[in-house]
Tab-separated table of C-alpha atoms in Angstrom:
chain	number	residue	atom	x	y	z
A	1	UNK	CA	-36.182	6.065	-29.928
A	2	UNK	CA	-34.609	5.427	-33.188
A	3	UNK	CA	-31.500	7.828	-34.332
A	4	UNK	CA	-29.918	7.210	-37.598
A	5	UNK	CA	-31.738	3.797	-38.401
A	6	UNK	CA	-30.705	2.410	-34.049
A	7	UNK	CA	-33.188	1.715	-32.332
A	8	UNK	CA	-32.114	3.470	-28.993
A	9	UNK	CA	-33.566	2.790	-25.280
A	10	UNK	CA	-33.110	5.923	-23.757
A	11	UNK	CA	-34.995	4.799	-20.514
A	12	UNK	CA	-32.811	2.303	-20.008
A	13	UNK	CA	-29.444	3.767	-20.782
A	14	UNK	CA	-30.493	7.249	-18.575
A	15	UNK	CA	-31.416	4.314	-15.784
A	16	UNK	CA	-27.724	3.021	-16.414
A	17	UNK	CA	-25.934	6.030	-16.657
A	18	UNK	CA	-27.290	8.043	-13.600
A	19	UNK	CA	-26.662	6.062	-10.984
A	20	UNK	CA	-22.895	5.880	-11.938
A	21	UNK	CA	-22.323	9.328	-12.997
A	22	UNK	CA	-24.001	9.880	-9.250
A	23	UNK	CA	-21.598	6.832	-7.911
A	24	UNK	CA	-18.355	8.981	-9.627
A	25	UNK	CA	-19.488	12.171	-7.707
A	26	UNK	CA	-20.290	11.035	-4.456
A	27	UNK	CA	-16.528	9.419	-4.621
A	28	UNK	CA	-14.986	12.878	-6.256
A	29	UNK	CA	-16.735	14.812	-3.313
A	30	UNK	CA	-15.857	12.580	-0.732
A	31	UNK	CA	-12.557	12.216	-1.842
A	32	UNK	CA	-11.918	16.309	-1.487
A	33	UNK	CA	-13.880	16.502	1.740
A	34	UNK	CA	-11.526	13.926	3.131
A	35	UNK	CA	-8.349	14.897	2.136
A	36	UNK	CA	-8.599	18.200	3.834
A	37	UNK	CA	-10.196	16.491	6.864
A	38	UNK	CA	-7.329	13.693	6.919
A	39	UNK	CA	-4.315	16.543	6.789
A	40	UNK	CA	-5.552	18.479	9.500
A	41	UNK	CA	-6.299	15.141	11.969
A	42	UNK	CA	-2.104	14.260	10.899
A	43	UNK	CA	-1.581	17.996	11.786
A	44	UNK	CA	-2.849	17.870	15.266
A	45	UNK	CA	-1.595	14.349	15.546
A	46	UNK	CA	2.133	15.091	15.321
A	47	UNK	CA	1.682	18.801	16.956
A	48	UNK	CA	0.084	16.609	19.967
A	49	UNK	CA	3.154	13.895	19.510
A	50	UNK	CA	5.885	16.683	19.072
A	51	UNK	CA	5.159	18.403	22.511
A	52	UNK	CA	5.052	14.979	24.084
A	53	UNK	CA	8.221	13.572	22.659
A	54	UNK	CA	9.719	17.197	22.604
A	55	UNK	CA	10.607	17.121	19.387
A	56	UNK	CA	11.904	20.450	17.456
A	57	UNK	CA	9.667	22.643	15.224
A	58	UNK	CA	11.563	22.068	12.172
A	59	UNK	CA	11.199	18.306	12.672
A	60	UNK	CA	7.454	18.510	12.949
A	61	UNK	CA	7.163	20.373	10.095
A	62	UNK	CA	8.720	17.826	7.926
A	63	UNK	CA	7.026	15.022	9.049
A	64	UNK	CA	3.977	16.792	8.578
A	65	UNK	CA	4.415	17.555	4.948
A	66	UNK	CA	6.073	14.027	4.366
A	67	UNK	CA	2.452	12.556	5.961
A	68	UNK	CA	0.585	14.869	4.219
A	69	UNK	CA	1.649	13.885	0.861
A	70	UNK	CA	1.739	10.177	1.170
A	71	UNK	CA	-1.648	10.840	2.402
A	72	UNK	CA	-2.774	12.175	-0.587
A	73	UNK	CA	-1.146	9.988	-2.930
A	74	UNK	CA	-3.022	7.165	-0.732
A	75	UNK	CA	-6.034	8.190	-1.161
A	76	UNK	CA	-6.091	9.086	-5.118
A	77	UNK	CA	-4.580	5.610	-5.606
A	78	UNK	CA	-8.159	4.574	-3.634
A	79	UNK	CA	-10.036	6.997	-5.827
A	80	UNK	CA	-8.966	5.660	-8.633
A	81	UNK	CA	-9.354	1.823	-8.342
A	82	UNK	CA	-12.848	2.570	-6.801
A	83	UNK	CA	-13.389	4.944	-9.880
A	84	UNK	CA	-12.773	1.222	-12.073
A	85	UNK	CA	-15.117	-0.770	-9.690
A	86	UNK	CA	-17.745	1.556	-10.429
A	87	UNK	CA	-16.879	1.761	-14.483
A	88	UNK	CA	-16.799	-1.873	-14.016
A	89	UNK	CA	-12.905	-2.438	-15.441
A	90	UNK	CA	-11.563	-5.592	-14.709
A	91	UNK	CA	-8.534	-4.960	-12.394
A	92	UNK	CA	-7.181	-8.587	-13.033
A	93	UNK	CA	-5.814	-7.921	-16.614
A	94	UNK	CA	-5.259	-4.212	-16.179
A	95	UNK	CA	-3.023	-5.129	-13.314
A	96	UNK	CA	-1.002	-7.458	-14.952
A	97	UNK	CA	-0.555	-5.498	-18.194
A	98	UNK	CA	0.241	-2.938	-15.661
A	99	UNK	CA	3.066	-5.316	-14.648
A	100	UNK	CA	4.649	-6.236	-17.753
A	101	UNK	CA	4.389	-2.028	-18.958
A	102	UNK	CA	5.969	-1.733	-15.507
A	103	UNK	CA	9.054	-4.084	-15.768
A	104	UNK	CA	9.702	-2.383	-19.680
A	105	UNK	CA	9.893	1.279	-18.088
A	106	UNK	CA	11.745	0.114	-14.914
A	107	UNK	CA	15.000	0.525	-16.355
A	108	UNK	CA	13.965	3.959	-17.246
A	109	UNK	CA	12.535	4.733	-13.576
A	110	UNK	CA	16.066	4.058	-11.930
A	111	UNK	CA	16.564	7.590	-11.485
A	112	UNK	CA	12.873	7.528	-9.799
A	113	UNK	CA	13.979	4.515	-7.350
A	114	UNK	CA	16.948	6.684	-6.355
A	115	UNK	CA	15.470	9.801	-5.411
A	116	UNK	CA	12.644	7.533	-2.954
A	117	UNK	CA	15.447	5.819	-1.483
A	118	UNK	CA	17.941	8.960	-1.313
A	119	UNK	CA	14.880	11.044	0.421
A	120	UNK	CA	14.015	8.314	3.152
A	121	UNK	CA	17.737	8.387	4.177
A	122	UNK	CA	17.649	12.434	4.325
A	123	UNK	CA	14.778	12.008	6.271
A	124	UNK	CA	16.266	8.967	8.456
A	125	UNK	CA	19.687	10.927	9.040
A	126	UNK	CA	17.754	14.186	9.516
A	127	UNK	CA	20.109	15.763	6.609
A	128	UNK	CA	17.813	18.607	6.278
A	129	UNK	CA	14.967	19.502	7.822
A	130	UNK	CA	12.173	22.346	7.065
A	131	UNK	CA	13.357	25.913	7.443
A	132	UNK	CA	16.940	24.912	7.883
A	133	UNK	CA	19.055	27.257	6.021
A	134	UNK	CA	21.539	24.537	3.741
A	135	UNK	CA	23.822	24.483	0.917
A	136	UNK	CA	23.803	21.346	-1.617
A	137	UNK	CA	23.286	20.365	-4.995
A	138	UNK	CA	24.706	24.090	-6.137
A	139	UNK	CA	21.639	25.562	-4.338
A	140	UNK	CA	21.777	27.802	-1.451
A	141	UNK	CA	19.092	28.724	0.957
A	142	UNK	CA	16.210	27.746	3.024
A	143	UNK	CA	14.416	24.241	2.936
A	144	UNK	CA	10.576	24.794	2.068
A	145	UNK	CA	9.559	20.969	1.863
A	146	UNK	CA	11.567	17.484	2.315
A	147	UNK	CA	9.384	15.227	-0.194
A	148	UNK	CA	10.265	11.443	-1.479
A	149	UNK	CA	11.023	12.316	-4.910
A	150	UNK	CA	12.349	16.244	-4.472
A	151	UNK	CA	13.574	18.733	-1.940
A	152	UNK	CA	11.942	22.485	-2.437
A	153	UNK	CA	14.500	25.106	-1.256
A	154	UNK	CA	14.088	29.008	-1.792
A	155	UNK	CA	16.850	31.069	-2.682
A	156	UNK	CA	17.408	34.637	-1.018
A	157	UNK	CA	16.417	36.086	-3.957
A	158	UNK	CA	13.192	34.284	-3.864
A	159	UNK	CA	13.377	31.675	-6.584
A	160	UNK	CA	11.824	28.383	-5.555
A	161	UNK	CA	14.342	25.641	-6.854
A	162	UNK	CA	12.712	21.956	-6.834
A	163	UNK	CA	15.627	19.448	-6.309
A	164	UNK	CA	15.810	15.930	-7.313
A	165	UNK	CA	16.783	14.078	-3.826
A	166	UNK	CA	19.181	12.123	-5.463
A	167	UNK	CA	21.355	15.110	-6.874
A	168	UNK	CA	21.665	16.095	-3.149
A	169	UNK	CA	25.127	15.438	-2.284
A	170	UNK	CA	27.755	16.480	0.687
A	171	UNK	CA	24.902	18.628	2.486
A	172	UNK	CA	26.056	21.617	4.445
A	173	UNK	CA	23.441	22.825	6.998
A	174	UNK	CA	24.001	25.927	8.735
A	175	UNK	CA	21.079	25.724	11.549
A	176	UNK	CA	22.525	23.040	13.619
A	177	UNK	CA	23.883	24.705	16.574
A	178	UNK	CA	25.266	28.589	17.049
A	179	UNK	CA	26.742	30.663	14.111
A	180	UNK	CA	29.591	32.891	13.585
A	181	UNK	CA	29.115	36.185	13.340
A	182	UNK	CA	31.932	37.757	11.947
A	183	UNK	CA	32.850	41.685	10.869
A	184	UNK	CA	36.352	42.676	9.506
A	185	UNK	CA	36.887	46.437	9.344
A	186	UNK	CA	39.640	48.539	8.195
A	187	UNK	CA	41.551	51.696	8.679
A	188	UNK	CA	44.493	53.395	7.151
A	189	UNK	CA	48.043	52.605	7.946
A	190	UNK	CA	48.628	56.109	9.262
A	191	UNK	CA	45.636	55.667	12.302
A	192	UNK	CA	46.414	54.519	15.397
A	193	UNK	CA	46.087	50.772	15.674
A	194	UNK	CA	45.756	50.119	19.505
A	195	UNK	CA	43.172	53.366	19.532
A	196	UNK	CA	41.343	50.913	16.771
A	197	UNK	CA	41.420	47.874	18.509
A	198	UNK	CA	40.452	50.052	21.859
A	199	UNK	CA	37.405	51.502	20.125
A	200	UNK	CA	36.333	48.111	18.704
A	201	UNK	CA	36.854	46.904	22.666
A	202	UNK	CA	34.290	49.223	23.437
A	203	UNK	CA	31.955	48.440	20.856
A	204	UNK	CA	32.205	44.476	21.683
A	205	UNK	CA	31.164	45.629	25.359
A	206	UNK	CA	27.713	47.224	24.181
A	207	UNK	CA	26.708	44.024	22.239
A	208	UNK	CA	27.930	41.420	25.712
A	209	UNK	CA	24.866	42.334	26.899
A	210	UNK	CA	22.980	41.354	23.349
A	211	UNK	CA	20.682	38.348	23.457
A	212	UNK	CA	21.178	37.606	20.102
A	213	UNK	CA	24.461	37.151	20.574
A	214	UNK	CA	25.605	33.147	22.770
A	215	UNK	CA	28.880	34.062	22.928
A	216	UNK	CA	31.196	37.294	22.463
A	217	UNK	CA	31.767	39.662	20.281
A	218	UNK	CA	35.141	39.967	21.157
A	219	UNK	CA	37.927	41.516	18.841
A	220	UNK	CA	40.035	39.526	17.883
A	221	UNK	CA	43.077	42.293	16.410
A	222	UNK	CA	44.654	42.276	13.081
A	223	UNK	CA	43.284	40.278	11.040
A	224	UNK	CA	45.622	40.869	7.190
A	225	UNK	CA	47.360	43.937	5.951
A	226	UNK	CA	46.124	45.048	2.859
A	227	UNK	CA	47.894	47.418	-0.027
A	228	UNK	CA	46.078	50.882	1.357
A	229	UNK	CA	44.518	49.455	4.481
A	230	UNK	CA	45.335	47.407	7.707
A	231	UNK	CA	42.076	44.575	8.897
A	232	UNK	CA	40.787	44.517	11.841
A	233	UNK	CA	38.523	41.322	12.836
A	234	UNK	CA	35.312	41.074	14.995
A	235	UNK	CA	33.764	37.464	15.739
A	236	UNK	CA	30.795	36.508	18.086
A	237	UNK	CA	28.316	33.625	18.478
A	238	UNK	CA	24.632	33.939	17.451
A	239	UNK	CA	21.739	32.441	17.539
A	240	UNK	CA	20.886	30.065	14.180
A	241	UNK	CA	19.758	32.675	11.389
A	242	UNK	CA	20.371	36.156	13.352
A	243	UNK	CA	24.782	35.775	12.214
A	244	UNK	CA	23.932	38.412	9.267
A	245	UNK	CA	21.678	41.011	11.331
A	246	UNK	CA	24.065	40.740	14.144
A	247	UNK	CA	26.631	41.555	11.559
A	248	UNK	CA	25.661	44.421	9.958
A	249	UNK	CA	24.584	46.138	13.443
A	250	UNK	CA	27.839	45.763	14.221
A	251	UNK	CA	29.437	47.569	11.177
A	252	UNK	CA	27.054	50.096	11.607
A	253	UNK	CA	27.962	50.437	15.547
A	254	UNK	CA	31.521	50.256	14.599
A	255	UNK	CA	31.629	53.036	11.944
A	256	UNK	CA	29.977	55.521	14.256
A	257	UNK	CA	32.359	54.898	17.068
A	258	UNK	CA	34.858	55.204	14.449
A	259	UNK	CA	34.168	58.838	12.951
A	260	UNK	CA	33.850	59.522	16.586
A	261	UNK	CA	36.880	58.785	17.554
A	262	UNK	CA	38.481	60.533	14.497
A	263	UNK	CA	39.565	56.768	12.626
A	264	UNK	CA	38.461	57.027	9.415
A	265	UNK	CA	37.951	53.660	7.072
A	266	UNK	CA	39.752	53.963	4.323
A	267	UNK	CA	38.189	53.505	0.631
A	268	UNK	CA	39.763	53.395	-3.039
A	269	UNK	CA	41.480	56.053	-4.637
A	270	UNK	CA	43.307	57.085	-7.549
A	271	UNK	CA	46.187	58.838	-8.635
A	272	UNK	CA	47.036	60.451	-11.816
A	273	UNK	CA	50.742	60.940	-12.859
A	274	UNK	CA	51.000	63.866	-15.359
A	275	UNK	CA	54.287	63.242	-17.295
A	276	UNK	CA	55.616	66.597	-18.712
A	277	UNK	CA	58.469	65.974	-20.220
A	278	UNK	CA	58.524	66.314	-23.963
């Protein structure tokens, strides 16, 4: 076939042509039907490991994810130098100018070489682990996914902040062992205080039998005097992430024992001063 004045040999370039373009798909297809295959068989793997070595959810989940991505970095890295084979790219020279492009950015990659480093300690020193409720880098809430390069943790108010590991400084986890739970309350300087504290006795009582709660509530008595008020202080143990529900079922407890009892909680007010002179 001639196009343009070239002679073309369509035969022979459809001959050439197929049989790679059916090469690159076979790859591509086996490539996404292993991937899947290969996460779920690391899944299992450290699931099955885990309840053998009795290792904690949290820690399997991390591991999991970690595996999961180095996985599939793995095998696109494979994809793609089998992609060349077939394409028939020497690797030799690509390498090597891959080298040389390699040591020109690699003063520019430092901050790269950091983060890899600075994630396999976090790992290593089990910093943070998935679903551990932290505070570091000026972010505050739960850990979503421990990665080489960044740390994914989700802020109460839902936003998904992607941190750099090597920004992650002075980490302050608070899932490693029982929590406070802690309630101040006021009332007026006019109530009774030992009727307070008395009520507040009572309320600690209903929670002792709590299973949320490790330790406590106990009251604990005045707490700081305010300018219209007086504080009174609650504090229990609680299991790891249940501190803030325990909390407010205790304010709520403790203001209905209050109006019961006649104490009321005192709130702001104001007071005009009408000057009539003049």
């Amino acid at each position: 076939m001639e196009i343009f004045g070239i002679n073309i040999d369509l035969a022979g370039l459809l001959g050439s042509i197929v049989p790679v373009i059916l090469q690159i798909g076979l790859m591509i297809l086996a490539f996404i039907i292993l991937v899947p295959i290969g996460k779920k068989i690391i899944e299992k793997t450290l699931n099955k490991a885990g309840s053998n070595q009795k290792l904690s959810p949290s820690r399997i989940k991390t591991l999991e994810k970690l595996l999961q991505n180095v996985f599939s970095y793995v095998m696109f890295f494979v994809l793609v130098l089998m992609l060349f084979g077939v394409l028939g790219i020497p690797l030799g020279p690509l390498l090597a100018g891959a080298g040389i492009i390699g040591l020109a950015i690699g003063f520019g990659a430092q901050g790269l070489v950091s983060d890899i480093v600075t994630g396999f300690f976090i790992l290593l020193e089990r910093q943070l682990e998935i679903d551990d409720y932290a505070t570091t880098a000026g972010y505050d809430g739960i850990v979503e996914e421990i990665g080489l390069r960044t740390t994914k943790i989700r802020s109460f108010d839902g936003t998904l902040n992607y941190v750099p590991n090597r920004y992650i400084e002075g980490v302050a986890n608070h899932t490693r062992g029982n929590m406070r739970a802690l309630v101040d309350i006021s009332i007026r300087y006019n109530d009774n205080l030992d009727k307070a504290i008395t009520v507040l006795e009572e309320v600690c009582a209903e929670f002792k039998d709590d299973e949320r709660f490790k330790e406590g509530p106990d009251a604990i008595g005045v707490q700081s005097f305010g300018t219209s008020d007086i504080v009174l202080r609650v504090v229990g143990q609680t299991e790891n992430g249940l501190q803030w529900e325990c909390e407010r079922a205790m304010r709520k407890q403790i203001k209905e024992a209050f109006d019961h009892a006649g104490i009321e909680t005192p709130f702001p007010q104001q007071i005009a001063v009408q000057n009539n002179r003049g």
